[in-house]
Coordinates of N, CA and C in Angstrom, one line a residue:
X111 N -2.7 0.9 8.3 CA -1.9 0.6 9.4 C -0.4 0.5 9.0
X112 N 0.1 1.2 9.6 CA 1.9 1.2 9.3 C 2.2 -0.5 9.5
X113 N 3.4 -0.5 7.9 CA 3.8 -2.1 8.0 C 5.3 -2.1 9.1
X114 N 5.4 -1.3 10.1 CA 6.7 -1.4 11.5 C 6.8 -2.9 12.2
X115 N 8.0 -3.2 12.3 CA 8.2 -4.2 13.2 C 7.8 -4.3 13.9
X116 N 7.2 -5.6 14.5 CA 6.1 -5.6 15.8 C 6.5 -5.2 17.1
X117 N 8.4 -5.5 17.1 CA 9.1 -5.2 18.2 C 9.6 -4.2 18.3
X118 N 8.9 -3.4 17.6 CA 9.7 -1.9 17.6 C 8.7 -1.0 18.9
X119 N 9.6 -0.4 19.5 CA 9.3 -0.1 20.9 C 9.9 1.5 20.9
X120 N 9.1 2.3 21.3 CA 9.5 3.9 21.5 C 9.3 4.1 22.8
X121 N 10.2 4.7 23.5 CA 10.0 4.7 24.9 C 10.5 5.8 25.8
X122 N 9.9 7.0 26.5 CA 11.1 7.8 27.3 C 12.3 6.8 28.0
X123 N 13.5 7.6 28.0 CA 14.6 6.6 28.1 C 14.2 6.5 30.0
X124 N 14.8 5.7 30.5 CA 15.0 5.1 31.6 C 16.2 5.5 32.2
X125 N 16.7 5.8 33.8 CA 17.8 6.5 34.5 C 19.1 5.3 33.9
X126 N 20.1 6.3 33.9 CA 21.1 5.6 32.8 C 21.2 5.3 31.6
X127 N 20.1 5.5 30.9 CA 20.1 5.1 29.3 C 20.4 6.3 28.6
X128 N 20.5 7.4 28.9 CA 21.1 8.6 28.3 C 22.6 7.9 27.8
X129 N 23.4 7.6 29.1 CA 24.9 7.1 28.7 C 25.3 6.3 27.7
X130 N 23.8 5.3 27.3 CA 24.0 4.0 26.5 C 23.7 5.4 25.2
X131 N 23.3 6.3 24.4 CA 22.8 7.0 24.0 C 24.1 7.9 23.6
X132 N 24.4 8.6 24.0 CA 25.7 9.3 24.1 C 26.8 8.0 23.8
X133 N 27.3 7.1 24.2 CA 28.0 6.4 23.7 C 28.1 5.9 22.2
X134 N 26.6 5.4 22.3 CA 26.4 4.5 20.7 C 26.5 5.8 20.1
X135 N 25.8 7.3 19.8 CA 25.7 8.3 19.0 C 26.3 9.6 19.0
X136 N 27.6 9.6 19.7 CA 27.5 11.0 20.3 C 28.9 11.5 18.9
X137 N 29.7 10.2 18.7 CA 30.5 10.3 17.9 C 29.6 10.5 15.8
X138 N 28.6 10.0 15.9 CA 28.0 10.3 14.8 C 27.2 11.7 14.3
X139 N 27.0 12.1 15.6 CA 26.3 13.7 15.9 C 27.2 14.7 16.4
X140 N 28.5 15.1 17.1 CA 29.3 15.7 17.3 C 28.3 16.9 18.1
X141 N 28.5 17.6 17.5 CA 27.9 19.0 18.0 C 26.3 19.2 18.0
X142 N 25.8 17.9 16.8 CA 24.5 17.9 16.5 C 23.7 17.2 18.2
X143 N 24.6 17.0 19.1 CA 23.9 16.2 20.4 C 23.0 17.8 21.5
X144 N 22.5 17.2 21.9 CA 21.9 18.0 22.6 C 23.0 18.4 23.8
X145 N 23.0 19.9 24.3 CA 23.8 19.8 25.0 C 23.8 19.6 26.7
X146 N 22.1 20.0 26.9 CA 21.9 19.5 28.0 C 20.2 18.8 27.8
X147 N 20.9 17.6 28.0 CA 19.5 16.6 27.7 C 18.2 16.9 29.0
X148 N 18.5 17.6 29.7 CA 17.4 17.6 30.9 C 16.4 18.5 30.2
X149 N 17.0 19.6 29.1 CA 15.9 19.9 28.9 C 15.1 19.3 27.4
X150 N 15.5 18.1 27.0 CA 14.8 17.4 26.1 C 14.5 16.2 26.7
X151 N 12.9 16.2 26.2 CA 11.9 14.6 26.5 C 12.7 13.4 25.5
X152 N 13.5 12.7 26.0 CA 14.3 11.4 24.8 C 13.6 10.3 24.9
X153 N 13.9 9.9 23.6 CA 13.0 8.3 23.3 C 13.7 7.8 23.1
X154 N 14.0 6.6 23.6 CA 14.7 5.0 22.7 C 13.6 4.7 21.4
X155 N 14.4 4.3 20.8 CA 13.5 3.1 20.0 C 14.3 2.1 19.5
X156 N 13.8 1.1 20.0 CA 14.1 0.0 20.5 C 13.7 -1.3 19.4
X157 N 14.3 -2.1 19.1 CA 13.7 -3.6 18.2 C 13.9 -4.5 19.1
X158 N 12.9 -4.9 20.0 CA 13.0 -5.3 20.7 C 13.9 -5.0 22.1
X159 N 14.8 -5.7 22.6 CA 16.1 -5.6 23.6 C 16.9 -3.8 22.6
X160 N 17.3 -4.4 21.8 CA 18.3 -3.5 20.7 C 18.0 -2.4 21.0
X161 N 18.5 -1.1 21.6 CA 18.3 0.0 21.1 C 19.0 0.0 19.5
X162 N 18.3 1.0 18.5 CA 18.2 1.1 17.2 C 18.6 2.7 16.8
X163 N 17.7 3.4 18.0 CA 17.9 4.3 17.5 C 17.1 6.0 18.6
X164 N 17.4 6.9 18.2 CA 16.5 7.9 19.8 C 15.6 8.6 18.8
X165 N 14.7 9.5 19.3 CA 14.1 10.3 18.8 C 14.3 11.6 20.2
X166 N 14.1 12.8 20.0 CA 14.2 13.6 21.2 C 13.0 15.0 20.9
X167 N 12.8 14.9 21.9 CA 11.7 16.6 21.7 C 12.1 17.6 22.4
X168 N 12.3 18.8 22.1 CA 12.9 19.8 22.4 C 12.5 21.3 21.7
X169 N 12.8 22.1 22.4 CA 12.2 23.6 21.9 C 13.9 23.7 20.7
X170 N 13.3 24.5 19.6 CA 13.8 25.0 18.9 C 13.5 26.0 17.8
X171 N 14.4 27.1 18.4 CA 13.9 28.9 17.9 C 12.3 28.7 18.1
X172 N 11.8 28.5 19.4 CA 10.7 28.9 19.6 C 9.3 27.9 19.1
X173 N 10.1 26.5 18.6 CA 9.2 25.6 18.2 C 9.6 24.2 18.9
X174 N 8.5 23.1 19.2 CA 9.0 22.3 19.8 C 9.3 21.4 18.4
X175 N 10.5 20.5 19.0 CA 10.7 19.8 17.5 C 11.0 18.5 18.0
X176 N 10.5 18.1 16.7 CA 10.9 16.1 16.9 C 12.2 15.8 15.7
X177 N 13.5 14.8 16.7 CA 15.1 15.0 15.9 C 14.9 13.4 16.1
X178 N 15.5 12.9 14.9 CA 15.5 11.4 14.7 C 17.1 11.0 14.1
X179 N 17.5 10.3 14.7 CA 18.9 9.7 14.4 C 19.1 9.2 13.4
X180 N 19.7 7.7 13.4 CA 19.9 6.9 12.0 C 18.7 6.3 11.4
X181 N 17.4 6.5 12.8 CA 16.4 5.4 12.5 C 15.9 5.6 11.2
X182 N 15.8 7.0 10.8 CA 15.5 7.5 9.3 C 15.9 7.0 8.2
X183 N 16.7 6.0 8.3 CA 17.2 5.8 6.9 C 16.3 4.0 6.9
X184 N 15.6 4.0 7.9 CA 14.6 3.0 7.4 C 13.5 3.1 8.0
X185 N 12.3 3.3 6.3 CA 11.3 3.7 6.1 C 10.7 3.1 7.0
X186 N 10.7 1.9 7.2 CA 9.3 1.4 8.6 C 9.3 1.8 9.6
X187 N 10.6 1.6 9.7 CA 11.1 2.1 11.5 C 10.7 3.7 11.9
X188 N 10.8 4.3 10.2 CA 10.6 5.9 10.9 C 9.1 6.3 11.0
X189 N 8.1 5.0 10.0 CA 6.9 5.2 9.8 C 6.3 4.3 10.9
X190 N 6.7 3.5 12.1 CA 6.5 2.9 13.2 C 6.4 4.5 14.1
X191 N 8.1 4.7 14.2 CA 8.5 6.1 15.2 C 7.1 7.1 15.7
X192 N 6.3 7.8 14.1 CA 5.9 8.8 14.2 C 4.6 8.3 14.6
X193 N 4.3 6.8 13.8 CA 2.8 6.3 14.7 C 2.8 6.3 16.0
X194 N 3.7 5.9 16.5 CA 4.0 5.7 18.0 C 4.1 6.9 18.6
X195 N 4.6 8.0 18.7 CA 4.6 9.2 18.7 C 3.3 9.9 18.2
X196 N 2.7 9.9 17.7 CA 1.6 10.4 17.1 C 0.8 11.2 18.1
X197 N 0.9 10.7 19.2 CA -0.6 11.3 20.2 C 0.3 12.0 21.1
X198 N 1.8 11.8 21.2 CA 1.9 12.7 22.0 C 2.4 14.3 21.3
X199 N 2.6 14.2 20.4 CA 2.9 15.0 19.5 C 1.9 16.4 19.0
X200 N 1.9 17.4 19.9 CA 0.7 18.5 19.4 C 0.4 18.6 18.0
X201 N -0.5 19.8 18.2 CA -1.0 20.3 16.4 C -0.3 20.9 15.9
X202 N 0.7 21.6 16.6 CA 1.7 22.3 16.2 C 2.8 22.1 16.0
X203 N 3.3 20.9 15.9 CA 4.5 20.2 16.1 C 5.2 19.8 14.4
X204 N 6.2 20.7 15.1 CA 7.3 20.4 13.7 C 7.9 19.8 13.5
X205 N 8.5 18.6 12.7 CA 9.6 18.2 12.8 C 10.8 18.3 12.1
X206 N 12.2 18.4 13.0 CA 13.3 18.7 12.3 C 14.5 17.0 12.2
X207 N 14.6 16.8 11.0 CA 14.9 15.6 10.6 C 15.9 15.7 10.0
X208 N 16.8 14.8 9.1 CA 17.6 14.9 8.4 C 17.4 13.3 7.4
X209 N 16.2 13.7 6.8 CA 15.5 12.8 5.9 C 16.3 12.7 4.4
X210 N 16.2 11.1 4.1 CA 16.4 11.2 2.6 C 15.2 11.1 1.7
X211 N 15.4 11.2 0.5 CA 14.2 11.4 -0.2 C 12.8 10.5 -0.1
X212 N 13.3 9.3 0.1 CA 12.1 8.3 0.6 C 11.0 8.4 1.6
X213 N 11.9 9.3 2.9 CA 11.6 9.6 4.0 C 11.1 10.8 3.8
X214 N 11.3 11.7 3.1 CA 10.4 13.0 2.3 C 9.1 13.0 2.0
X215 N 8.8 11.9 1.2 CA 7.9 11.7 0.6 C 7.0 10.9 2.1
X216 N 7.3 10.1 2.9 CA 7.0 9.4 3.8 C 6.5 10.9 4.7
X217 N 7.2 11.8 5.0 CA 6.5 12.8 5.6 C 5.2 13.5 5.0
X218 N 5.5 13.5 4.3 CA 4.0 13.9 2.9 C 2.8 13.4 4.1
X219 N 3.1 12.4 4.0 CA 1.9 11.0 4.1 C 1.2 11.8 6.3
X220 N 2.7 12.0 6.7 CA 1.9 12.5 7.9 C 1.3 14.5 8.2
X221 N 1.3 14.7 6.7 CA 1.2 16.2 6.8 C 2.5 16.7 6.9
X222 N 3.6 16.8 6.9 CA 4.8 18.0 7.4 C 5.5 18.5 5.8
X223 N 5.5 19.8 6.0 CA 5.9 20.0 4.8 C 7.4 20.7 4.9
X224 N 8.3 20.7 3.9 CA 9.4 21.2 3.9 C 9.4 22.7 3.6
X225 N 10.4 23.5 4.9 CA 10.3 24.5 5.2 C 11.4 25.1 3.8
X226 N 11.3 25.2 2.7 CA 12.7 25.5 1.6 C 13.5 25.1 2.1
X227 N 14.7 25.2 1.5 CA 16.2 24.2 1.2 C 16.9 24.2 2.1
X228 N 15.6 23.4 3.0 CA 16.4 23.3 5.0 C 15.8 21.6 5.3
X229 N 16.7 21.5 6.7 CA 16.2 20.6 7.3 C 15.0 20.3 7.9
X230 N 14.4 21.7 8.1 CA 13.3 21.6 9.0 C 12.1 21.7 8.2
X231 N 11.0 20.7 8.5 CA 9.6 19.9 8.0 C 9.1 20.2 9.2
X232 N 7.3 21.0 8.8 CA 6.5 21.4 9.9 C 5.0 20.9 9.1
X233 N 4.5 20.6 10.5 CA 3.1 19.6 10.3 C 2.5 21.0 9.2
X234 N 1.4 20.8 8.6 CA 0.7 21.7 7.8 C -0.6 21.3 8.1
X235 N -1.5 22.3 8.9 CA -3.0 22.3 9.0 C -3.8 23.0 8.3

């Protein structure tokens, strides 16, 4: 059982919470934002009240992908995220991240393997 905060909460966002979303992140991602969120499914993830951090699912080049913000740079939070996510997540589902090595190795653990000297990590069956 993943050791995640108890209050950590993943959730499709709620009408208006895109804006809270775009505000806190939009300057940290620039161009990396999606450009039209209607056609991505967004997640808060939440420590309790706090948003922390989004996760988003979206087609890309023909694959659906799971994109995680800062929450990545802590291990629990991102090993909560993908439990939490887990069932909605197909067999085919890749995810594109921007992981540090810790979080590398933490992918290992749920199957995704790195696609060579890229960003993008896809489940491996």
């Amino acid at each position: 059982m993943a050791k995640y905060p108890k209050d950590l909460i993943v959730r499709p966002l709620e009408a208006g919470e895109w804006d809270l979303i775009e505000k806190t992140y939009v300057s940290e991602f620039g161009n990396g934002m999606p450009h039209n969120p209607a056609q991505s499914t967004f997640y808060g993830v939440f420590l309790g009240e706090q948003l922390v951090g989004f996760a988003h699912l979206e087609k890309l080049f023909h694959l659906n992908a799971v994109f995680l913000n800062e929450v990545h740079r802590n291990r629990n939070i991102v090993e909560g995220v993908f439990d939490i996510l887990d069932s909605e997540i197909p067999d085919n589902f890749p995810a594109v991240i921007f992981p540090d090595k810790d979080v590398k190795k933490l992918l290992g653990k749920y199957g995704f393997v790195s696609l060579g000297n890229t960003d993008l990590w896809r489940k491996e069956y």
